Coordinates of C-alpha atoms in Angstrom, one line a residue:
Chain D
M1 CA 43.6 41.4 -48.0
I2 CA 40.1 41.5 -47.2
K3 CA 38.5 44.5 -48.4
R4 CA 36.2 46.9 -46.4
Q5 CA 33.4 46.2 -48.5
N6 CA 33.1 42.5 -47.2
F7 CA 33.4 43.2 -43.9
G8 CA 29.4 43.0 -43.7
Q9 CA 29.5 40.1 -45.4
I10 CA 32.2 38.1 -43.2
R11 CA 29.9 39.3 -40.0
I12 CA 27.0 37.6 -41.7
L13 CA 28.9 34.8 -41.9
E14 CA 30.6 34.7 -38.6
A15 CA 26.5 35.1 -37.3
F16 CA 25.9 31.7 -39.0
L17 CA 29.0 30.2 -37.4
A18 CA 27.7 31.0 -34.0
V19 CA 24.1 30.0 -34.6
I20 CA 25.8 26.4 -36.0
I21 CA 27.9 26.6 -32.7
I22 CA 24.9 27.2 -30.1
F23 CA 22.9 24.8 -32.1
S24 CA 25.5 21.9 -32.0
A25 CA 26.3 22.5 -27.8
F26 CA 22.7 22.2 -27.3
A27 CA 22.4 19.3 -29.4
I28 CA 25.0 17.4 -27.5
S29 CA 24.2 18.4 -24.3
A30 CA 20.5 17.0 -25.0
N31 CA 22.2 13.7 -25.4
F32 CA 23.1 13.9 -21.6
T33 CA 19.8 14.2 -20.0
V34 CA 17.8 11.2 -19.2
T35 CA 14.2 10.7 -20.2
R36 CA 11.3 9.6 -18.1
C37 CA 10.8 6.1 -19.2
N38 CA 14.2 5.4 -17.4
V39 CA 12.2 6.0 -14.0
E40 CA 9.0 4.2 -14.8
N41 CA 11.1 1.3 -15.7
D42 CA 13.4 1.3 -12.4
D43 CA 10.1 2.2 -10.8
L44 CA 8.5 -1.2 -12.3
A45 CA 11.8 -3.2 -11.3
S46 CA 11.6 -1.9 -8.0
V47 CA 8.1 -3.2 -7.6
G48 CA 8.6 -6.4 -9.0
L49 CA 11.6 -7.4 -6.6
Q50 CA 10.1 -6.3 -3.5
A51 CA 7.1 -8.0 -4.2
L52 CA 9.1 -11.4 -5.1
M53 CA 11.2 -10.5 -2.0
Q54 CA 7.9 -10.4 0.2
L55 CA 6.5 -13.7 -1.1
D56 CA 9.8 -15.5 -0.4
S57 CA 10.4 -14.1 2.9
D58 CA 8.2 -17.1 4.6
G59 CA 9.2 -19.6 1.6
S60 CA 5.9 -19.5 -0.1
L61 CA 7.4 -18.6 -3.3
G62 CA 9.7 -21.7 -3.4
K63 CA 7.1 -23.7 -2.1
L64 CA 4.9 -23.0 -4.9
L65 CA 8.0 -23.5 -7.3
D66 CA 8.7 -26.7 -5.9
E67 CA 5.2 -27.8 -5.9
E68 CA 4.8 -26.4 -9.9
N69 CA 1.7 -24.8 -9.2
W70 CA 2.0 -22.1 -11.9
K71 CA -2.1 -20.7 -11.4
G72 CA -1.2 -20.0 -7.6
L73 CA 1.9 -18.3 -8.9
R74 CA 0.0 -16.4 -11.4
E75 CA -2.5 -15.1 -8.8
T76 CA 0.0 -14.3 -6.4
L77 CA 1.7 -12.1 -8.1
S78 CA -1.4 -10.2 -9.3
L79 CA -2.4 -9.8 -5.9
A80 CA 1.3 -9.0 -4.8
L81 CA 1.5 -6.2 -7.4
P82 CA -0.2 -3.2 -7.8
A83 CA -3.5 -2.7 -10.0
G84 CA -2.4 -1.8 -13.6
I85 CA 0.7 -3.8 -13.8
S86 CA 0.9 -6.8 -16.3
F87 CA 3.5 -8.7 -15.9
N88 CA 5.1 -12.4 -17.6
M89 CA 7.3 -14.8 -15.5
T90 CA 9.5 -17.4 -16.7
V91 CA 11.2 -19.9 -14.4
Y92 CA 14.2 -21.9 -14.9
N93 CA 16.0 -24.3 -13.0
E94 CA 19.8 -24.9 -12.1
Q95 CA 20.6 -25.7 -15.4
M96 CA 18.9 -22.8 -16.8
Q97 CA 16.3 -25.2 -18.6
Q98 CA 12.9 -23.4 -18.7
V99 CA 10.7 -25.3 -15.9
N100 CA 7.2 -23.6 -16.4
P101 CA 5.4 -25.3 -19.6
T102 CA 2.8 -22.9 -19.5
I103 CA 2.5 -19.2 -19.6
I104 CA 2.8 -17.3 -16.4
S105 CA 1.0 -14.1 -17.3
N106 CA -1.9 -11.6 -16.4
G107 CA -1.7 -9.9 -19.5
A108 CA 0.2 -9.5 -22.9
L109 CA 3.2 -7.1 -23.0
I110 CA 3.4 -6.7 -26.8
G111 CA 4.4 -3.1 -27.7
Q112 CA 4.9 -2.0 -24.2
K113 CA 8.5 -0.3 -22.6
T114 CA 9.2 -3.3 -20.0
A115 CA 11.6 -3.5 -16.9
A116 CA 12.9 -7.4 -16.3
V117 CA 13.9 -8.4 -12.7
E118 CA 15.7 -11.4 -12.3
Y119 CA 15.7 -13.3 -9.1
V120 CA 17.2 -16.5 -7.4
C121 CA 15.2 -18.3 -5.6
V122 CA 15.9 -21.4 -3.1
S123 CA 13.1 -23.9 -1.9
R124 CA 13.3 -24.9 2.0
N125 CA 12.5 -28.7 1.3
P126 CA 15.1 -31.3 2.6
L127 CA 16.0 -31.4 -0.8
F128 CA 16.3 -28.0 -1.7
H129 CA 16.3 -26.5 -5.4
C130 CA 17.2 -23.4 -6.6
Y131 CA 15.4 -21.5 -9.1
V132 CA 15.9 -18.4 -11.7
I133 CA 12.8 -16.4 -11.6
Y134 CA 12.8 -13.8 -14.8
L135 CA 10.4 -11.3 -14.5
Q136 CA 9.1 -9.0 -17.1
L137 CA 6.8 -6.0 -16.1
A138 CA 5.1 -3.3 -17.9
V139 CA 2.2 -1.0 -17.0
A140 CA -0.9 -2.0 -18.8
K141 CA -2.4 -0.1 -21.3
Chain F
M1 CA 25.2 56.3 -44.5
P2 CA 28.2 54.4 -46.3
A3 CA 27.4 50.8 -47.3
T4 CA 29.7 49.2 -45.0
S5 CA 27.4 50.5 -41.9
V6 CA 24.8 49.3 -43.6
D7 CA 26.3 45.9 -44.1
T8 CA 27.7 45.7 -40.4
F9 CA 23.9 46.9 -38.7
F10 CA 22.3 44.1 -41.3
A11 CA 24.7 41.7 -40.0
C12 CA 24.5 42.3 -36.0
S13 CA 20.6 42.0 -36.2
L14 CA 20.5 38.7 -38.4
M15 CA 23.0 37.3 -35.4
V16 CA 20.7 38.7 -32.9
L17 CA 17.8 37.6 -34.5
L18 CA 19.0 33.8 -35.0
I19 CA 21.0 33.5 -31.9
L20 CA 17.6 34.2 -30.0
S21 CA 15.8 32.3 -32.2
A22 CA 18.1 29.6 -31.9
M23 CA 18.0 30.1 -27.8
A24 CA 14.3 29.9 -28.1
G25 CA 14.2 26.7 -30.1
A26 CA 16.6 24.9 -28.6
S27 CA 15.0 25.5 -24.7
K28 CA 11.8 24.3 -26.2
I29 CA 13.1 21.4 -27.6
L30 CA 15.3 20.8 -24.4
Y31 CA 12.9 21.5 -21.7
P32 CA 10.8 18.4 -21.5
Q33 CA 14.1 16.7 -21.0
I34 CA 15.5 18.7 -18.6
S35 CA 12.1 18.5 -16.7
N36 CA 12.4 15.0 -16.8
S37 CA 15.8 14.8 -15.4
V38 CA 15.0 16.9 -12.8
D39 CA 11.9 14.5 -12.0
E40 CA 14.0 11.5 -11.9
F41 CA 16.3 13.1 -9.1
A42 CA 13.3 14.1 -7.4
Y43 CA 12.0 10.8 -7.9
E44 CA 15.2 9.0 -6.7
K45 CA 15.6 11.2 -3.6
L46 CA 11.7 10.6 -2.7
M47 CA 12.0 6.7 -3.3
E48 CA 15.2 6.6 -0.3
I49 CA 12.9 8.5 1.9
A50 CA 10.1 6.2 1.4
K51 CA 12.0 3.1 1.8
H52 CA 13.9 5.4 5.3
L53 CA 10.1 5.2 6.5
L54 CA 9.5 1.5 6.0
L55 CA 13.1 0.3 6.8
N56 CA 13.9 2.1 9.8
P57 CA 12.3 1.5 13.5
G58 CA 12.6 5.1 14.0
E59 CA 14.2 6.6 17.7
P60 CA 13.4 5.7 20.6
L61 CA 13.0 2.3 19.0
N62 CA 9.9 1.2 20.7
W63 CA 7.9 4.6 20.2
G64 CA 5.1 2.6 19.1
Q65 CA 4.2 0.9 22.3
D66 CA 4.5 3.7 24.7
S67 CA 1.3 6.1 24.4
Q68 CA 2.9 9.0 25.5
V69 CA 6.0 9.1 23.6
V70 CA 6.2 11.1 20.5
P71 CA 9.1 9.6 18.0
E72 CA 12.1 11.8 18.0
K73 CA 13.1 10.0 14.4
F74 CA 10.1 8.7 12.4
G75 CA 9.9 5.5 11.1
L76 CA 8.0 2.5 10.8
A77 CA 9.7 -0.9 10.8
K78 CA 9.7 -3.1 13.5
A79 CA 12.8 -3.2 15.4
D80 CA 15.3 -6.2 14.4
A81 CA 12.8 -7.5 12.2
E82 CA 13.4 -8.6 8.4
A83 CA 12.8 -5.7 5.7
Y84 CA 9.4 -4.5 5.4
T85 CA 8.2 -5.7 8.6
L86 CA 6.4 -3.0 10.1
D87 CA 5.5 -2.5 13.8
I88 CA 2.4 -3.3 14.3
D89 CA 1.8 -0.5 17.1
K90 CA 3.7 2.0 15.0
V91 CA 1.1 1.4 12.2
S92 CA -1.7 1.5 14.9
R93 CA -0.9 4.8 16.0
L94 CA -1.2 6.5 12.5
N95 CA -4.6 6.0 12.5
S96 CA -6.2 9.1 13.8
E97 CA -9.1 6.8 15.1
N98 CA -6.6 5.6 17.7
R99 CA -6.6 7.6 20.7
F100 CA -3.1 7.0 21.2
S101 CA -2.3 8.3 17.6
I102 CA 0.2 11.0 16.8
S103 CA -0.5 14.1 14.3
Y104 CA 0.8 14.4 11.0
A105 CA 2.7 17.6 12.5
Q106 CA 4.4 15.1 15.3
M107 CA 5.4 12.6 11.9
F108 CA 6.5 15.7 9.8
A109 CA 8.6 16.9 12.5
S110 CA 10.2 14.1 13.4
L111 CA 11.0 13.1 9.9
K112 CA 13.0 15.8 9.6
I113 CA 12.8 16.5 6.5
S114 CA 11.3 20.4 5.6
D115 CA 10.6 20.4 2.1
V116 CA 9.2 16.7 1.8
S117 CA 5.4 16.3 2.4
F118 CA 4.0 12.8 2.6
R119 CA 1.0 10.5 2.7
I120 CA 0.6 6.8 4.1
E121 CA -1.7 4.5 3.3
I122 CA -2.1 0.8 4.5
E123 CA -4.5 -1.6 3.8
P124 CA -5.0 -5.3 3.1
I125 CA -4.2 -6.7 0.0
F126 CA -7.4 -7.7 -1.2
E127 CA -11.0 -6.6 -0.1
A128 CA -14.0 -8.4 1.6
S129 CA -17.1 -6.7 1.2
I130 CA -20.2 -8.3 3.0
N131 CA -24.0 -8.0 1.8
L132 CA -26.8 -9.2 3.8
T133 CA -29.1 -10.3 1.1
A134 CA -32.2 -12.1 2.5
T135 CA -34.1 -12.6 5.6
F136 CA -36.0 -15.8 6.6
H137 CA -38.2 -15.6 9.8
T138 CA -39.7 -18.9 11.5
E139 CA -41.1 -19.5 14.4
N140 CA -38.0 -19.5 16.7
E141 CA -35.2 -18.6 14.5
T142 CA -33.8 -16.2 12.2
I143 CA -32.1 -17.0 8.9
Y144 CA -29.9 -14.3 7.6
Q145 CA -28.5 -14.9 4.0
F146 CA -24.8 -13.1 3.3
E147 CA -22.5 -12.6 0.4
V148 CA -19.2 -12.1 1.0
S149 CA -17.1 -10.8 -2.0
T150 CA -13.5 -11.4 -2.2
E151 CA -11.8 -9.2 -5.1
K152 CA -8.8 -6.7 -5.9
D153 CA -9.6 -3.9 -7.9
G154 CA -12.5 -5.4 -9.5
V155 CA -10.7 -9.1 -9.9
P156 CA -12.2 -12.0 -8.2
V157 CA -9.7 -13.8 -5.4
E158 CA -10.4 -16.9 -4.5
A159 CA -10.4 -17.5 -0.7
E160 CA -11.3 -19.1 2.0
L161 CA -13.5 -17.3 4.6
K162 CA -13.7 -17.9 8.4
C163 CA -17.1 -16.3 9.7
Y164 CA -17.8 -15.3 13.3
V165 CA -21.1 -14.1 14.7
V166 CA -21.4 -12.5 17.8
A167 CA -24.4 -11.3 19.5
E168 CA -25.1 -10.5 23.3
N169 CA -24.0 -14.1 24.8
Y170 CA -23.6 -15.6 21.8
L171 CA -20.3 -16.6 19.6
G172 CA -20.4 -18.7 16.5
A173 CA -18.1 -19.8 13.7
N174 CA -18.2 -21.0 10.7
Q175 CA -16.4 -21.4 7.0
A176 CA -17.0 -20.6 3.6
Y177 CA -15.4 -20.6 0.6
A178 CA -15.7 -18.0 -2.4
L179 CA -14.9 -19.7 -5.4
N180 CA -15.0 -16.9 -7.8
G181 CA -14.4 -14.8 -5.6
I182 CA -18.2 -15.0 -4.2
A183 CA -19.3 -17.0 -1.3
L184 CA -23.1 -17.4 0.1
F185 CA -23.9 -18.6 3.1
N186 CA -26.6 -18.5 6.0
V187 CA -26.2 -17.5 9.7
T188 CA -29.3 -18.8 11.7
L189 CA -29.8 -16.9 15.2
S190 CA -32.3 -18.0 17.9
E191 CA -34.9 -15.6 19.2
D192 CA -33.2 -16.1 22.6
V193 CA -30.1 -14.3 21.4
G194 CA -30.0 -10.3 22.2
G195 CA -29.5 -8.2 19.3
P196 CA -27.7 -6.4 17.2
A197 CA -25.7 -9.1 15.9
L198 CA -21.9 -8.6 14.2
L199 CA -20.5 -11.2 11.3
V200 CA -17.1 -10.7 11.1
V201 CA -15.1 -12.6 8.0
F202 CA -11.8 -13.2 7.7
A203 CA -10.6 -14.1 4.3
K204 CA -7.6 -15.9 3.2
A205 CA -6.4 -15.9 0.0
V206 CA -5.8 -19.7 -1.4
C207 CA -2.6 -18.9 -3.3
N208 CA -0.7 -17.6 -0.4
S209 CA -2.1 -18.1 3.1
R210 CA -0.6 -14.8 4.7
M211 CA -2.8 -12.6 2.6
V212 CA -5.7 -12.2 4.9
S213 CA -8.5 -9.7 4.3
F214 CA -11.1 -8.9 6.8
G215 CA -14.6 -7.5 7.2
A216 CA -17.4 -6.6 9.5
Y217 CA -21.3 -6.0 9.2
C218 CA -23.3 -5.4 11.9
F219 CA -27.0 -6.3 11.4
E220 CA -30.6 -5.9 13.2
H221 CA -31.7 -8.9 15.3
N222 CA -34.3 -9.3 17.8
L223 CA -35.4 -5.7 17.7
G224 CA -31.6 -4.8 18.5
E225 CA -30.8 -2.0 15.8
P226 CA -27.2 -1.9 14.6
Q227 CA -25.5 2.1 15.9
T228 CA -23.0 3.9 14.1
P229 CA -19.3 2.2 15.3
G230 CA -17.9 4.4 18.0
T231 CA -21.1 5.6 19.6
F232 CA -20.9 3.5 23.0
L233 CA -17.1 3.3 22.8
R234 CA -13.7 4.5 21.7
L235 CA -11.8 1.6 21.1
S236 CA -7.8 1.6 20.5
S237 CA -5.6 -0.8 21.0
L238 CA -1.9 -0.4 21.5
N239 CA 0.9 -2.6 22.8
H240 CA -1.2 -5.8 23.3
T241 CA -4.0 -4.0 25.3
L242 CA -7.4 -2.9 24.2
E243 CA -8.4 0.7 25.7
A244 CA -12.3 0.8 25.8
L245 CA -13.3 4.4 26.9
F246 CA -17.0 5.0 27.4
G247 CA -19.4 7.2 25.1
Y248 CA -22.1 7.3 27.8
Q249 CA -21.9 7.2 31.6
E250 CA -24.1 4.0 32.2
I251 CA -22.3 1.1 30.3
I252 CA -21.9 -1.7 31.2
L253 CA -19.4 -4.1 29.3
A254 CA -19.9 -7.9 28.7
E255 CA -18.0 -10.1 26.9
T256 CA -15.1 -9.4 24.7
Y257 CA -13.2 -11.2 22.1
A258 CA -10.1 -11.4 19.9
L259 CA -10.9 -13.0 16.4
T260 CA -8.5 -14.1 13.6
F261 CA -8.5 -16.6 10.9
N262 CA -7.7 -19.5 13.0
C263 CA -8.7 -18.7 16.1
F264 CA -10.4 -16.7 19.2
S265 CA -9.9 -15.7 22.5
T266 CA -11.7 -14.3 25.2
L267 CA -9.8 -10.9 26.3
A268 CA -9.1 -10.7 30.2
K269 CA -9.8 -7.1 31.8
I270 CA -6.7 -5.8 33.3
A271 CA -8.0 -2.6 34.5
D272 CA -11.4 -1.3 35.2
E273 CA -12.2 2.6 36.1
N274 CA -14.9 4.9 36.2
Q275 CA -15.2 5.7 32.3
S276 CA -12.8 3.2 30.6
A277 CA -11.7 -0.3 30.7
T278 CA -8.5 -2.0 29.9
Y279 CA -8.1 -5.3 28.2
S280 CA -5.3 -7.8 27.5
I281 CA -4.5 -8.9 23.8
P282 CA -3.1 -12.4 23.7
Y283 CA 0.2 -13.1 21.1
L284 CA -1.8 -15.1 19.0
Q285 CA 0.5 -16.8 16.6
D286 CA -1.7 -16.5 13.1
S287 CA -0.9 -14.5 10.2
S288 CA -4.2 -12.4 10.5
P289 CA -5.5 -9.0 11.4
I290 CA -7.1 -9.7 15.1
L291 CA -10.6 -8.5 15.2
L292 CA -11.4 -6.9 18.8
V293 CA -14.9 -7.0 19.6
V294 CA -16.7 -5.9 22.6
T295 CA -20.2 -6.1 23.9
G296 CA -22.1 -4.5 26.6
R297 CA -25.3 -2.7 27.3
N298 CA -26.0 0.7 27.6
S299 CA -28.9 1.1 30.2
T300 CA -31.5 -0.7 28.2
N301 CA -29.4 -1.3 25.1
F302 CA -27.1 -4.1 24.1
F303 CA -24.5 -3.0 21.8
I304 CA -21.5 -4.5 20.0
E305 CA -18.3 -2.5 18.8
W306 CA -15.3 -3.4 17.2
V307 CA -11.9 -2.5 16.3
S308 CA -8.7 -4.3 14.1
Y309 CA -5.5 -4.7 15.7
P310 CA -3.6 -3.6 13.7
Q311 CA -5.9 -0.8 13.3
V312 CA -5.8 -0.9 9.5
P313 CA -7.0 0.3 6.7
L314 CA -5.6 3.6 7.3
Q315 CA -4.7 7.0 5.5
T316 CA -2.8 9.7 7.3
G317 CA -0.7 12.5 6.0
A318 CA -0.8 15.3 3.7
N319 CA -3.9 15.5 1.0
F320 CA -2.1 15.8 -2.3
E321 CA -5.6 16.0 -4.1
S322 CA -5.3 20.2 -3.9
L323 CA -2.1 20.5 -4.3
S324 CA -1.3 18.0 -7.1
A325 CA -0.6 21.5 -9.0
L326 CA 2.1 22.9 -6.8
S327 CA 4.1 19.9 -6.3
N328 CA 5.9 16.8 -8.0
V329 CA 4.1 13.9 -6.4
F330 CA 5.1 10.2 -6.3
A331 CA 3.2 7.4 -5.2
Y332 CA 5.6 3.9 -4.4
S333 CA 3.9 1.1 -3.4
Y334 CA 5.2 -1.8 -1.3
I335 CA 4.2 -5.1 0.1
V336 CA 4.7 -5.2 3.8
I337 CA 4.7 -7.7 6.9
I338 CA 2.7 -7.1 10.1
N339 CA 1.9 -9.4 12.6
N340 CA 2.8 -11.9 10.1
A341 CA 0.4 -10.9 7.5
L342 CA 1.1 -9.1 4.5
Y343 CA -0.4 -5.7 3.8
Q344 CA -0.5 -3.1 0.8
C345 CA 1.5 0.3 1.5
K346 CA 1.3 3.0 -0.8
L347 CA 3.8 5.8 0.2
L348 CA 2.7 9.5 -1.4
L349 CA 6.0 12.0 -1.3
G350 CA 5.7 15.7 -2.6
G351 CA 8.4 18.1 -2.8
P352 CA 8.8 21.5 -4.0
R353 CA 8.5 21.7 -8.0

């Protein structure tokens, strides 16, 4: 039996319990929200993919890869991407061996949140080659 | 007052106080994340609208070609073309300098999304700027030294240059190369050639033949002074025709040219009225913008007017600079194809906060 004198103390306990419940509800719901960095990453990936698609639309991307013109590839991407975006590109052949011996990049991506795009490009020569392009993008700081 | 009542009152007060402070604290912690969630929804929604603008031709499909048609549904894509290929006439009609342009109100109404305002900016992938650095006079001719710089956001672009010089009854062409984004070359004009003269430069990026920029520079020659563009003629290009609307009564048109990186052509007049003339623009198979140059005389003065086809660079739509505090504005950048050349298209879309 609970004595009438203890009712006040029990209500204090109830108050604490209520606060814990409310806090934990908010804490759990916070995990369901999406943070801003995802928006930026999606945006970057979309920009990168669209640029690669447009460069590939007339076969010029495949031509640069066939010619192993890494400098041209870097300059083309620098022009195609909006200002303030740094990139790092790696090209693989059908056997997933890295093709580019030099870095195709316009700036370091260290310490930045990056977005990645994977794009398959087929060159249009009579002896066509298949390339897998792995493009990392970040907003230059 | 009994002791239990004091306890109850104290407990209730403490409970209310703690709950209120918990709610205030929690809302303060969660607000940025809730806000980001709303931002992400708005971002995705507006990105779909941006894509819709560039991937759909609108209705009617050829609304760009007919100057009398206002689109029922707004879209800039070229019908039956690959993704992100824009119609040259639809793009030209976005430019307010074109006589057949559609207003932002018409674009907004035809988009049929009442809570989204937008701005469209289209320009070449990189810039080509021209400067006259020196002039040398000799007995029978004048030598003009020009510097052309090709760059994107301050970064030099290696480019091949094709230069045209247009003056009275004169058209000359030569080539140059911008090694580190800079090219220096001379233009020599005889004293027999009437001025002013116009230098047109097309710059093609070495790394990609579809990245072409252009610039035009009108300069004084043989006492002929350049005038502000649009003084004598208002030029509007649409559906592969060029309309020249006279700014003065007594205007006599002379040669009219269509210039691209690889070729040039003299335009044929297809209609000649009291205060206007219409020319047919040939279908040039060149990955390049077309620069249309019209020469003529206004009673005593020789003049040169020009316009590009597609009529870019252009900026049209809502002005977000003053509205940035009131609405969420997102910018989307795309590479688009117009007349087989690549351009940068920036779409700014904003909705209610």
